[in-house]
mmCIF file of C-alpha atoms in Angstrom:
data_model
loop_
_atom_site.group_PDB
_atom_site.id
_atom_site.type_symbol
_atom_site.label_atom_id
_atom_site.label_comp_id
_atom_site.label_asym_id
_atom_site.label_seq_id
_atom_site.Cartn_x
_atom_site.Cartn_y
_atom_site.Cartn_z
ATOM 1 C CA MET H 9 21.455 23.669 35.432
ATOM 2 C CA SER H 10 18.848 26.415 35.631
ATOM 3 C CA ASP H 11 16.847 27.616 32.666
ATOM 4 C CA ASP H 12 18.344 31.106 33.130
ATOM 5 C CA SER H 13 21.777 29.844 32.071
ATOM 6 C CA VAL H 14 20.520 28.444 28.781
ATOM 7 C CA GLN H 15 20.364 30.663 25.748
ATOM 8 C CA PRO H 16 16.970 30.672 23.983
ATOM 9 C CA GLU H 17 16.759 28.890 20.672
ATOM 10 C CA ALA H 18 16.565 30.936 17.506
ATOM 11 C CA VAL H 19 13.283 30.423 15.705
ATOM 12 C CA MET H 20 13.664 29.945 11.979
ATOM 13 C CA ASP H 21 11.097 30.307 9.249
ATOM 14 C CA TYR H 22 10.512 27.268 7.028
ATOM 15 C CA ASN H 23 11.467 29.381 4.011
ATOM 16 C CA THR H 24 14.813 30.321 5.547
ATOM 17 C CA ASP H 25 17.838 28.117 4.956
ATOM 18 C CA PRO H 26 19.592 27.711 8.327
ATOM 19 C CA TRP H 27 22.664 26.385 6.519
ATOM 20 C CA ASP H 28 23.137 29.732 4.759
ATOM 21 C CA PRO H 29 25.342 31.937 7.019
ATOM 22 C CA GLU H 30 23.526 35.061 5.861
ATOM 23 C CA ALA H 31 20.096 33.526 6.417
ATOM 24 C CA ARG H 32 21.112 32.270 9.853
ATOM 25 C CA ARG H 33 21.452 35.862 11.038
ATOM 26 C CA LYS H 34 17.882 36.627 9.961
ATOM 27 C CA GLU H 35 15.949 35.078 12.825
ATOM 28 C CA THR H 36 12.231 35.050 12.064
ATOM 29 C CA ALA H 37 9.334 33.402 13.845
ATOM 30 C CA THR H 38 7.480 30.445 12.400
ATOM 31 C CA ASP H 39 3.887 29.705 13.316
ATOM 32 C CA ALA H 40 3.362 26.134 12.172
ATOM 33 C CA PRO H 41 0.245 24.860 13.983
ATOM 34 C CA ASP H 42 1.332 21.229 14.051
ATOM 35 C CA LEU H 43 5.137 21.086 13.795
ATOM 36 C CA ASP H 44 7.444 23.586 15.462
ATOM 37 C CA VAL H 45 10.989 23.531 14.042
ATOM 38 C CA ARG H 46 13.791 25.638 15.489
ATOM 39 C CA VAL H 47 17.491 25.969 14.885
ATOM 40 C CA VAL H 48 19.876 26.001 17.832
ATOM 41 C CA PRO H 49 22.989 27.997 16.868
ATOM 42 C CA ASP H 50 26.494 27.851 18.330
ATOM 43 C CA VAL H 51 26.405 24.238 19.485
ATOM 44 C CA GLU H 52 29.846 23.621 20.971
ATOM 45 C CA PRO H 53 30.878 20.114 22.076
ATOM 46 C CA ILE H 54 32.559 19.318 25.368
ATOM 47 C CA ALA H 55 36.327 19.572 24.994
ATOM 48 C CA LEU H 56 38.294 16.423 25.766
ATOM 49 C CA ALA H 57 40.337 18.275 28.387
ATOM 50 C CA ASP H 58 37.151 19.300 30.200
ATOM 51 C CA ALA H 59 35.296 15.996 29.983
ATOM 52 C CA THR H 60 36.721 14.542 33.191
ATOM 53 C CA ARG H 61 36.209 17.639 35.323
ATOM 54 C CA THR H 62 32.881 19.025 34.174
ATOM 55 C CA GLN H 63 29.431 18.082 35.387
ATOM 56 C CA ALA H 64 27.958 18.908 31.986
ATOM 57 C CA CYS H 65 26.956 15.961 29.817
ATOM 58 C CA VAL H 66 25.715 17.845 26.764
ATOM 59 C CA PRO H 67 26.576 21.176 25.114
ATOM 60 C CA VAL H 68 25.232 24.185 27.004
ATOM 61 C CA ALA H 69 23.116 25.180 24.004
ATOM 62 C CA LEU H 70 21.335 21.792 24.095
ATOM 63 C CA GLN H 71 20.899 21.274 27.838
ATOM 64 C CA ASP H 72 17.319 22.506 27.923
ATOM 65 C CA ALA H 73 16.347 20.777 24.676
ATOM 66 C CA ILE H 74 17.634 17.390 25.832
ATOM 67 C CA PHE H 75 17.040 17.406 29.581
ATOM 68 C CA GLY H 76 14.684 20.341 30.177
ATOM 69 C CA THR H 77 11.348 19.961 31.949
ATOM 70 C CA ARG H 78 9.244 22.456 30.022
ATOM 71 C CA THR H 79 7.217 19.919 28.057
ATOM 72 C CA ALA H 80 5.333 16.682 28.669
ATOM 73 C CA ALA H 81 8.111 14.788 26.865
ATOM 74 C CA ARG H 82 9.777 13.779 30.109
ATOM 75 C CA PHE H 83 11.983 10.953 28.805
ATOM 76 C CA SER H 84 15.175 11.567 26.821
ATOM 77 C CA PHE H 85 16.514 9.050 24.316
ATOM 78 C CA ALA H 86 19.056 8.662 21.564
ATOM 79 C CA VAL H 87 18.797 6.506 18.479
ATOM 80 C CA ILE H 88 22.420 5.516 17.906
ATOM 81 C CA ASP H 89 23.778 4.026 14.688
ATOM 82 C CA GLY H 90 25.743 0.847 15.322
ATOM 83 C CA ALA H 91 27.552 1.359 12.024
ATOM 84 C CA LYS H 92 29.155 4.556 13.368
ATOM 85 C CA ILE H 93 30.462 3.269 16.711
ATOM 86 C CA ASP H 94 32.541 0.097 16.941
ATOM 87 C CA GLY H 95 31.359 -2.296 19.619
ATOM 88 C CA LEU H 96 28.266 -0.240 20.392
ATOM 89 C CA ALA H 97 26.353 -3.173 21.880
ATOM 90 C CA GLU H 98 29.155 -3.812 24.377
ATOM 91 C CA LEU H 99 29.421 -0.110 25.239
ATOM 92 C CA LEU H 100 25.717 0.019 25.973
ATOM 93 C CA GLU H 101 25.899 -3.069 28.175
ATOM 94 C CA THR H 102 28.501 -1.376 30.365
ATOM 95 C CA SER H 103 26.831 2.052 30.282
ATOM 96 C CA GLY H 104 24.118 1.178 32.781
ATOM 97 C CA LEU H 105 21.541 2.870 30.549
ATOM 98 C CA PRO H 106 18.341 1.097 29.405
ATOM 99 C CA HIS H 107 18.551 0.229 25.716
ATOM 100 C CA ARG H 108 17.034 -1.926 22.968
ATOM 101 C CA CYS H 109 18.050 -2.752 19.408
ATOM 102 C CA LEU H 110 15.583 -1.507 16.789
ATOM 103 C CA TYR H 111 16.417 -4.414 14.452
ATOM 104 C CA THR H 112 15.498 -7.998 15.258
ATOM 105 C CA LYS H 113 18.150 -10.649 15.821
ATOM 106 C CA ASP H 114 17.102 -12.561 12.710
ATOM 107 C CA SER H 115 17.722 -9.509 10.504
ATOM 108 C CA GLY H 116 21.436 -10.299 10.350
ATOM 109 C CA LEU H 117 22.171 -6.588 10.858
ATOM 110 C CA GLN H 118 22.902 -6.493 14.577
ATOM 111 C CA ASP H 119 26.411 -5.042 14.148
ATOM 112 C CA VAL H 120 25.150 -2.044 12.149
ATOM 113 C CA ALA H 121 21.717 -1.725 13.721
ATOM 114 C CA PRO H 122 20.256 1.376 15.373
ATOM 115 C CA TRP H 123 19.839 1.223 19.131
ATOM 116 C CA LEU H 124 17.312 3.090 21.239
ATOM 117 C CA VAL H 125 19.019 4.289 24.427
ATOM 118 C CA GLU H 126 17.468 6.111 27.362
ATOM 119 C CA LEU H 127 19.661 9.082 28.265
ATOM 120 C CA HIS H 128 20.291 10.019 31.892
ATOM 121 C CA ASP H 129 21.888 13.348 32.718
ATOM 122 C CA GLY H 130 25.232 13.068 34.481
ATOM 123 C CA THR H 131 26.265 9.691 33.036
ATOM 124 C CA PRO H 132 29.659 9.076 31.376
ATOM 125 C CA PHE H 133 28.207 7.511 28.232
ATOM 126 C CA VAL H 134 25.995 10.513 27.523
ATOM 127 C CA ARG H 135 28.987 12.803 28.039
ATOM 128 C CA SER H 136 31.035 10.746 25.571
ATOM 129 C CA LEU H 137 28.409 11.309 22.862
ATOM 130 C CA PHE H 138 29.007 15.058 23.061
ATOM 131 C CA THR H 139 32.773 15.125 23.702
ATOM 132 C CA VAL H 140 35.193 16.008 20.907
ATOM 133 C CA GLY H 141 38.786 14.792 20.774
ATOM 134 C CA ASP H 142 41.111 12.020 19.647
ATOM 135 C CA ALA H 143 40.233 9.634 22.478
ATOM 136 C CA PRO H 144 38.359 6.547 21.233
ATOM 137 C CA TRP H 145 35.471 7.259 23.594
ATOM 138 C CA ALA H 146 34.985 10.846 22.367
ATOM 139 C CA LEU H 147 32.138 10.375 19.884
ATOM 140 C CA TRP H 148 31.286 13.921 18.767
ATOM 141 C CA GLY H 149 31.482 14.337 14.998
ATOM 142 C CA ARG H 150 30.838 10.694 14.116
ATOM 143 C CA GLY H 151 27.225 11.285 13.117
ATOM 144 C CA TRP H 152 26.129 8.688 15.625
ATOM 145 C CA GLY H 153 22.402 9.479 15.590
ATOM 146 C CA THR H 154 19.621 11.707 16.872
ATOM 147 C CA VAL H 155 18.078 12.606 20.223
ATOM 148 C CA LEU H 156 14.379 12.123 20.992
ATOM 149 C CA ARG H 157 12.141 13.444 23.765
ATOM 150 C CA SER H 158 8.960 11.516 24.479
ATOM 151 C CA ALA H 159 6.232 10.976 27.034
ATOM 152 C CA MET H 160 6.513 7.267 26.201
ATOM 153 C CA PRO H 161 8.852 5.085 28.274
ATOM 154 C CA LEU H 162 11.493 2.962 26.581
ATOM 155 C CA ASP H 163 9.452 -0.115 25.666
ATOM 156 C CA ALA H 164 6.521 1.898 24.318
ATOM 157 C CA LEU H 165 8.779 4.132 22.229
ATOM 158 C CA TYR H 166 10.664 1.073 20.991
ATOM 159 C CA ALA H 167 7.417 -0.480 19.735
ATOM 160 C CA HIS H 168 6.460 2.829 18.116
ATOM 161 C CA LEU H 169 9.776 3.390 16.310
ATOM 162 C CA ARG H 170 9.942 -0.188 15.070
ATOM 163 C CA HIS H 171 7.134 0.729 12.660
ATOM 164 C CA PHE H 172 9.362 3.356 11.022
ATOM 165 C CA THR H 173 12.620 1.477 10.475
ATOM 166 C CA GLN H 174 11.058 0.398 7.181
ATOM 167 C CA VAL H 175 8.447 2.403 5.288
ATOM 168 C CA ARG H 176 6.564 2.023 2.027
ATOM 169 C CA LEU H 177 7.089 4.661 -0.625
ATOM 170 C CA ASP H 178 4.651 4.422 -3.528
ATOM 171 C CA GLY H 179 4.676 0.653 -3.893
ATOM 172 C CA PRO H 180 4.004 -2.362 -1.683
ATOM 173 C CA LYS H 181 7.655 -3.195 -0.919
ATOM 174 C CA PRO H 182 9.083 -1.546 2.220
ATOM 175 C CA VAL H 183 12.474 0.176 2.219
ATOM 176 C CA PHE H 184 14.791 1.001 5.102
ATOM 177 C CA PHE H 185 14.383 4.486 6.533
ATOM 178 C CA ARG H 186 17.395 5.760 8.486
ATOM 179 C CA PHE H 187 15.597 8.478 10.426
ATOM 180 C CA TRP H 188 18.530 8.624 12.872
ATOM 181 C CA GLU H 189 20.947 10.201 10.342
ATOM 182 C CA PRO H 190 21.427 13.611 11.990
ATOM 183 C CA ARG H 191 22.640 15.798 9.112
ATOM 184 C CA VAL H 192 20.011 14.381 6.769
ATOM 185 C CA MET H 193 17.105 14.597 9.202
ATOM 186 C CA ALA H 194 18.052 18.118 10.292
ATOM 187 C CA ARG H 195 17.534 19.344 6.743
ATOM 188 C CA TYR H 196 14.544 17.112 6.118
ATOM 189 C CA LEU H 197 12.675 18.600 9.061
ATOM 190 C CA PHE H 198 13.071 22.016 7.464
ATOM 191 C CA ASN H 199 12.632 21.080 3.838
ATOM 192 C CA HIS H 200 10.278 18.213 2.977
ATOM 193 C CA HIS H 201 7.446 17.565 0.562
ATOM 194 C CA ASP H 202 4.059 18.807 1.766
ATOM 195 C CA THR H 203 2.722 15.251 1.889
ATOM 196 C CA ALA H 204 5.377 14.278 4.444
ATOM 197 C CA ARG H 205 4.065 16.421 7.283
ATOM 198 C CA GLU H 206 1.633 13.793 8.598
ATOM 199 C CA ASN H 207 4.346 11.157 8.336
ATOM 200 C CA LEU H 208 6.758 13.233 10.413
ATOM 201 C CA LEU H 209 4.113 13.909 13.033
ATOM 202 C CA ALA H 210 3.386 10.194 13.240
ATOM 203 C CA LEU H 211 7.090 9.383 13.586
ATOM 204 C CA MET H 212 7.548 11.909 16.393
ATOM 205 C CA GLY H 213 4.456 10.751 18.284
ATOM 206 C CA GLU H 214 3.768 14.125 19.930
ATOM 207 C CA GLY H 215 7.387 14.151 21.011
ATOM 208 C CA GLU H 216 10.521 15.992 19.998
ATOM 209 C CA ILE H 217 13.589 15.292 17.902
ATOM 210 C CA ILE H 218 16.973 17.010 18.135
ATOM 211 C CA CYS H 219 19.370 16.557 15.214
ATOM 212 C CA VAL H 220 22.908 17.886 15.612
ATOM 213 C CA ASP H 221 24.662 19.074 12.463
ATOM 214 C CA TRP H 222 28.152 19.081 13.960
ATOM 215 C CA TRP H 223 29.630 20.110 10.594
ATOM 216 C CA ASN H 224 27.960 23.510 10.919
ATOM 217 C CA ASP H 225 27.833 23.785 14.734
ATOM 218 C CA ILE H 226 24.044 23.925 14.808
ATOM 219 C CA ALA H 227 21.187 21.653 15.808
ATOM 220 C CA VAL H 228 17.582 21.407 14.693
ATOM 221 C CA HIS H 229 14.966 20.948 17.409
ATOM 222 C CA ALA H 230 11.501 19.915 16.222
ATOM 223 C CA GLN H 231 8.402 19.424 18.354
ATOM 224 C CA ALA H 232 5.187 17.749 17.190
ATOM 225 C CA ARG H 233 2.224 19.649 18.571
ATOM 226 C CA VAL H 234 -0.432 17.176 17.465
ATOM 227 C CA ALA H 235 -0.699 13.436 17.019
ATOM 228 C CA ALA H 236 -1.048 11.720 13.661
ATOM 229 C CA GLU H 237 -1.859 8.182 12.589
ATOM 230 C CA ARG H 238 0.890 6.087 11.077
ATOM 231 C CA PRO H 239 0.518 6.397 7.288
ATOM 232 C CA ARG H 240 0.508 3.452 4.933
ATOM 233 C CA HIS H 241 2.888 5.130 2.493
ATOM 234 C CA TRP H 242 5.568 7.814 2.561
ATOM 235 C CA PRO H 243 5.569 9.287 -0.968
ATOM 236 C CA HIS H 244 8.402 11.543 -2.165
ATOM 237 C CA LEU H 245 10.681 10.385 0.655
ATOM 238 C CA ARG H 246 13.337 9.040 -1.695
ATOM 239 C CA GLU H 247 13.404 12.217 -3.794
ATOM 240 C CA ASP H 248 13.669 14.393 -0.702
ATOM 241 C CA LEU H 249 16.476 12.362 0.851
ATOM 242 C CA ASP H 250 18.422 12.058 -2.404
ATOM 243 C CA ARG H 251 18.282 15.830 -2.818
ATOM 244 C CA ILE H 252 19.426 16.415 0.748
ATOM 245 C CA ARG H 253 22.288 13.920 0.527
ATOM 246 C CA LEU H 254 23.497 15.656 -2.631
ATOM 247 C CA GLN H 255 23.425 18.991 -0.793
ATOM 248 C CA ILE H 256 25.457 17.525 2.060
ATOM 249 C CA TYR H 257 27.957 15.969 -0.348
ATOM 250 C CA CYS H 258 28.434 19.280 -2.154
ATOM 251 C CA GLU H 259 28.761 21.165 1.121
ATOM 252 C CA THR H 260 31.359 18.730 2.425
ATOM 253 C CA LEU H 261 33.291 18.718 -0.848
ATOM 254 C CA THR H 262 33.304 22.510 -1.055
ATOM 255 C CA ASP H 263 34.547 22.867 2.529
ATOM 256 C CA GLU H 264 37.287 20.270 2.059
ATOM 257 C CA LEU H 265 38.464 21.892 -1.155
ATOM 258 C CA GLY H 266 38.554 25.216 0.665
ATOM 259 C CA GLU H 267 40.899 23.733 3.273
ATOM 260 C CA ARG H 268 43.186 21.944 0.834
ATOM 261 C CA VAL H 269 43.118 24.183 -2.230
ATOM 262 C CA PRO H 270 42.018 27.694 -1.203
ATOM 263 C CA ARG H 271 42.117 29.009 -4.748
ATOM 264 C CA TRP H 272 39.617 26.380 -5.861
ATOM 265 C CA ALA H 273 37.238 27.406 -3.101
ATOM 266 C CA ILE H 274 37.263 30.938 -4.455
ATOM 267 C CA LEU H 275 36.425 29.759 -7.960
ATOM 268 C CA ILE H 276 33.693 27.317 -6.941
ATOM 269 C CA ASN H 277 30.179 28.610 -6.396
ATOM 270 C CA PRO H 278 28.697 26.404 -3.615
ATOM 271 C CA SER H 279 25.127 27.355 -4.517
ATOM 272 C CA GLY H 280 25.772 26.197 -8.062
ATOM 273 C CA LEU H 281 27.070 22.857 -6.805
ATOM 274 C CA LYS H 282 23.867 22.269 -4.851
ATOM 275 C CA GLN H 283 21.569 22.786 -7.813
#
């Protein structure tokens, strides 16, 4: 697919909430010297009826972000949550794609572990990740994980990401960090504590991360412009993530009430729920 067929991404300011429909129409440039964050609007999955007769593997709006050749990040990967896809390990074995589990065998968490998978354009497994429908192999909307672009090959990126599956907050004891949660990370990339910038740059390793918020038909595409050393601590991470998860819960609840009880949706103020 040529670059001419891909719509340019909308650049969003850090002070603009891309989850606010009014704010989403106000496209403004951001000039962050170290971390470039953009919102990709109108992300439409592949329809189940089209999946067997299309050459596309990813939504048109994400083709360049995931498989483009404009940057030095020449490898495409996904970090996929084993807790969201039944039998993920077996699916990966039959996919023909290089992959590694980010948790060790002795962790006892193999069935719910995240897996690093190298994505190849034109493969059925990649297409299934972005296909919507009631077929068991159509995985769109399950919150399965995030996409990464990197100059590092699989084994090098695996070793790098292993350092971030657990992080230290303010104390000596590490905690699990699920950086592959797409709806959470999409918001976190836009709205995080100032002290987290170096941590995010270290996590991304001069690469890119694409988080699809399928609930709102958008994606967040972030690119680290500089390298950063892996920090010893990640302060304020818990507060940031708790706040974001509450926002997502309120958003989901408000939308579901709007579908089931329209009158309630009129009475509820979503912005008040998120406070």
